[in-house]
Structure formats: C-alpha cells, structure tokens
Short mmCIF file of C-alpha atoms in Angstrom, two decimals:
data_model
loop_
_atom_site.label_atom_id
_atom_site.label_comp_id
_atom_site.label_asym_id
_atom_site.label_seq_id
_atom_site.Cartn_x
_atom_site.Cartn_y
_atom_site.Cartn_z
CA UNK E 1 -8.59 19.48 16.08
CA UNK E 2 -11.13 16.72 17.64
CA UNK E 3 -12.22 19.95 20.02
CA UNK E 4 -12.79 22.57 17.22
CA UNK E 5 -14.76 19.81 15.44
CA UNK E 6 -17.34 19.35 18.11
CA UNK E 7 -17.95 22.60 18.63
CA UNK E 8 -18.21 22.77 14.67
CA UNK E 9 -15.63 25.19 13.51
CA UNK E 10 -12.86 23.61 11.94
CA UNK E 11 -9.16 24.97 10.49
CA UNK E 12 -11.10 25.72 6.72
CA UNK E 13 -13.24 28.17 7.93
CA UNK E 14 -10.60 30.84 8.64
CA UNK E 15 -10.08 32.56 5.37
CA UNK E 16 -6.56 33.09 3.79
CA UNK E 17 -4.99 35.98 4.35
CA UNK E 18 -3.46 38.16 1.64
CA UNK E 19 0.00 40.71 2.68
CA UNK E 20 0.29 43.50 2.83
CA UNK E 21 4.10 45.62 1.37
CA UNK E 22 4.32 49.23 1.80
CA UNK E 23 6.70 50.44 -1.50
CA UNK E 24 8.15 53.97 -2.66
CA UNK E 25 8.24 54.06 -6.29
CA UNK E 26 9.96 57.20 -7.84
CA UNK E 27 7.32 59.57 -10.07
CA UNK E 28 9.14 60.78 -13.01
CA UNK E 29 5.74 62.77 -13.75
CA UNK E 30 6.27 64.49 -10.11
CA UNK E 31 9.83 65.61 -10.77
CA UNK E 32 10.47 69.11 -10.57
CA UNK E 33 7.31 70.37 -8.69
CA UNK E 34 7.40 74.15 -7.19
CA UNK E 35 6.22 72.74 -3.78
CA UNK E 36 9.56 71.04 -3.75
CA UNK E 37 8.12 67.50 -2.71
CA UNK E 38 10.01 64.45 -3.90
CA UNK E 39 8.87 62.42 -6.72
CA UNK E 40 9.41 59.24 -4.76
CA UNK E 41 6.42 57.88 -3.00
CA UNK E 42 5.09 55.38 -1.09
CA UNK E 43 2.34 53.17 -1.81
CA UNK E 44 0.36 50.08 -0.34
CA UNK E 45 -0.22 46.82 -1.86
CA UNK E 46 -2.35 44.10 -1.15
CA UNK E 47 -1.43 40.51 -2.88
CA UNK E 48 -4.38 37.48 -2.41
CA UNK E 49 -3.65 34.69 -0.76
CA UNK E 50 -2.65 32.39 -3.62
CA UNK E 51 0.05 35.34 -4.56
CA UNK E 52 2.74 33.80 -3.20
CA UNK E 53 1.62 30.18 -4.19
CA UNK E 54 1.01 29.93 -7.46
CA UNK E 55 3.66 31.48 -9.00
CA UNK E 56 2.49 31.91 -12.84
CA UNK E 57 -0.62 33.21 -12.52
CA UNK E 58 -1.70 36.70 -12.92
CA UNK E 59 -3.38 39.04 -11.34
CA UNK E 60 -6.10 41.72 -12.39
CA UNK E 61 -5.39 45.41 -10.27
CA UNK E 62 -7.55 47.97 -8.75
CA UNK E 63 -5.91 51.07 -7.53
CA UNK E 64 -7.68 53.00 -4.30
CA UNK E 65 -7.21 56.52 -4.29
CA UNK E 66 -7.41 57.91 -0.66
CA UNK E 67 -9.45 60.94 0.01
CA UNK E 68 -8.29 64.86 0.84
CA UNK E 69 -5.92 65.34 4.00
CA UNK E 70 -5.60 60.85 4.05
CA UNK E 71 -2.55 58.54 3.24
CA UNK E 72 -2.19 54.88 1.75
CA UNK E 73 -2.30 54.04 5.17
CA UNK E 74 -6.19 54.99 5.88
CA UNK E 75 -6.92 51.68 3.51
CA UNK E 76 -4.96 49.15 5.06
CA UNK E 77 -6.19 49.92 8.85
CA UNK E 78 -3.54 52.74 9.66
CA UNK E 79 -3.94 55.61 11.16
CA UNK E 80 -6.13 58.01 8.71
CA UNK E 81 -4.06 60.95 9.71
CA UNK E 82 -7.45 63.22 10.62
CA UNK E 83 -8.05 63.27 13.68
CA UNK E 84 -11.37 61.03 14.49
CA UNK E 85 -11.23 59.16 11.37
CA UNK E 86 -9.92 55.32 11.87
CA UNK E 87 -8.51 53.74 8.91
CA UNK E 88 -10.58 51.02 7.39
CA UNK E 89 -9.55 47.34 7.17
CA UNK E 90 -9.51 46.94 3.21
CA UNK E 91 -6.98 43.80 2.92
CA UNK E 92 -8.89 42.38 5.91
CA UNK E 93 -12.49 42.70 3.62
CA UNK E 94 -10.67 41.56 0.78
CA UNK E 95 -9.64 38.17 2.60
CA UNK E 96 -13.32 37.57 3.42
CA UNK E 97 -14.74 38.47 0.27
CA UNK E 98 -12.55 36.05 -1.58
CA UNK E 99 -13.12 33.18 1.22
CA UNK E 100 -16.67 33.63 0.61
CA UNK E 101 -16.71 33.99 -2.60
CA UNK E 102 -18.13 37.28 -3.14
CA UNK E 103 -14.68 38.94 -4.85
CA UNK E 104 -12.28 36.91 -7.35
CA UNK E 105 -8.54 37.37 -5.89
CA UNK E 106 -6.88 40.84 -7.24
CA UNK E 107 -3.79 43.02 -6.59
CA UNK E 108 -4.71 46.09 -4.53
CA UNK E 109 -2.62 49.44 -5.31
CA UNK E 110 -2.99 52.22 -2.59
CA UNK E 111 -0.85 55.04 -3.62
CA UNK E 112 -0.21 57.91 -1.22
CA UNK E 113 -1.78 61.07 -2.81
CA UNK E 114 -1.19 63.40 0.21
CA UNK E 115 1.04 66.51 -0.25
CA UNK E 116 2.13 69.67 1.84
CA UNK E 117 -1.48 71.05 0.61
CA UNK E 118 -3.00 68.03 2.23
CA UNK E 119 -3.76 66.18 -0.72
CA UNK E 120 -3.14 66.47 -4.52
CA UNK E 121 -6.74 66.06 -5.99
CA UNK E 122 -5.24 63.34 -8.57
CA UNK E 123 -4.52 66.53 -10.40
CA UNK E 124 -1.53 67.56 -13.32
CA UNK E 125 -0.40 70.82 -11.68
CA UNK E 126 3.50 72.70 -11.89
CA UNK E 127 3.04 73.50 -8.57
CA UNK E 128 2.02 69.84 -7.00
CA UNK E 129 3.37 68.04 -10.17
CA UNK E 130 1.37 65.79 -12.66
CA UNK E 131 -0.59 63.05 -10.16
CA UNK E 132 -2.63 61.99 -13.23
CA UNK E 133 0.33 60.89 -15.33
CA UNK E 134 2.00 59.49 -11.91
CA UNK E 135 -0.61 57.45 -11.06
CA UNK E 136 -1.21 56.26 -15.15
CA UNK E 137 1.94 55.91 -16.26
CA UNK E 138 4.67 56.16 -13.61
CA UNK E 139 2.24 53.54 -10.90
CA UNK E 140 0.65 51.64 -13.40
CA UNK E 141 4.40 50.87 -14.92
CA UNK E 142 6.11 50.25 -11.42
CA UNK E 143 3.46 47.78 -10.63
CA UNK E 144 3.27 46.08 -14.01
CA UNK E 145 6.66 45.51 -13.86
CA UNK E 146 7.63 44.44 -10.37
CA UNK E 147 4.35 42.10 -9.57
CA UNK E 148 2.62 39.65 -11.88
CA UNK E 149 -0.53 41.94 -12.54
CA UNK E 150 -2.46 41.12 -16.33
CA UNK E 151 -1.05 43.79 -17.89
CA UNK E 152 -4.10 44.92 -20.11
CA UNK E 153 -5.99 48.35 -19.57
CA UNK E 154 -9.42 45.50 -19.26
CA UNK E 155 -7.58 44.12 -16.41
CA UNK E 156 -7.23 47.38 -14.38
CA UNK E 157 -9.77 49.22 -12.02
CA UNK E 158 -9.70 52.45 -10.68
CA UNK E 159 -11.48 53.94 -7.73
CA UNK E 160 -11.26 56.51 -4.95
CA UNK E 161 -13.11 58.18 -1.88
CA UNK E 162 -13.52 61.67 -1.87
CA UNK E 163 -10.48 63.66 -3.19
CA UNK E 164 -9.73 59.83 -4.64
CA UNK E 165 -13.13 59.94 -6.52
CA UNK E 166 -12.10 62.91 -7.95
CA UNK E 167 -9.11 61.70 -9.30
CA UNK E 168 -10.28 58.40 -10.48
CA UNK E 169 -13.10 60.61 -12.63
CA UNK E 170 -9.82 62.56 -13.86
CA UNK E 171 -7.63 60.13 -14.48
#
C-alpha cells in the first residue's frame, strides 16, 4: 500500500465492479410461434456494485435491445455473433460511469432478441411470436419480480441499437 501511495494511485481509485448473470426467463407472449422457437430465453443482467450490499434498496432498470443478426451477449463484451463486430463492454462503462459519477447505479436488462430469421425486430408477429408483449409484460414481470428493481413505469428505460431501436420505438 506504502508503494501504490508514492506513485499516487491508491486502492479507491479502482471503481466497483457490478456482475454480471446470464438468465432464461420463459415468454408466455412467445408461446406457440410458427417458427417453432421456444418461448424460454435468455437474457443478461447487469446489477451495480452496491447490489449485493445494500440489501433494501431499489433499483431503477434500463433494458438494451441488441441490434439485427446480435445476441445479449454483444452488450456485455461477448462475441457479437457477426463476423467482424466485437461486442462492446457495457457493464465495464457502467462501472466507470458510476465511479465517476457521471451515471447513478441502475439494473441493466439485455434480453436476447435473435431468432432463426436473425433477429425479431421487437415485433408482435404469429410467425416469430409477440416480442413487444415479451419484452413489456413477460421481461418487465420476470425482472420485477426476481430483483429489487422500483417497480414504476417512471423508473424504467428503454433503448436499443439498430433492430433494438426499432423495437424500443415499438414497444
């Protein structure tokens, strides 16, 4: 510690990291679609630092929507499933914006919106099943229920790249 204080970085400055679960929730909206996917599906979510600290507070939640031919994993740094296009490091900026006080701590939800057509546009279709309800009602639900969100339409954002920005006009 005496060392890292000469040199003028001490333990403070690294900024407290957040973690990262991968989850499969199961879309009532998305049962019965003719492409014959299942309703259950995987999502990513980022909780702040203090998540697992301070146990009665609550959390405000922004869901990322991923962009046509992507996963939940092109958010948190995974591979983006195109070829040539990295994931990006979205619980890693989150941890720095909050250290430096640019961002408040929130709950991150990054649903996987991909499909046998490469992607689902966020759309309520028979044949890819009803993303806008899954992602309102059957996400939104999941999450409020399993994770200590503020459970108030205020408290909620929604936002998307692409295909995601799309569905976040839609939904």
């Amino acid at each position: 510690a005496a060392a890292l204080s000469m040199t003028g970085i001490s333990f403070a400055q690294a900024p407290a990291k957040g973690r990262v679960a991968t989850v499969t929730v199961h879309g009532r909206a998305l049962e019965g679609n003719l492409s014959g996917e299942s309703p259950d599906r995987t999502f990513s979510i980022y909780l702040p630092p203090s998540y697992d600290r301070e146990h009665s507070r609550r959390y405000p939640v922004v869901i990322l929507l991923h962009g046509y031919s992507l996963t939940n994993a092109y958010w948190v740094g995974g591979k983006s499933g195109v070829a040539g296009v990295p994931g990006i490091d979205v619980p890693g900026a989150m941890d720095r914006d909050v250290a430096s006080g640019k961002a408040h701590e929130m709950i991150l939800v990054m649903p996987d919106g991909n499909s046998i057509y490469d992607g689902s546009m966020y759309s309520s279709s028979a044949t890819s099943g009803d993303w806008e309800s899954f992602i309102a009602e059957d996400l939104v639900g999941y999450v409020d229920s399993h994770y200590r969100t503020i459970a108030e339409r205020a408290a909620r954002g929604l936002a998307g790249h692409s295909m995601g920005g799309y569905g976040t006009w839609r939904i």
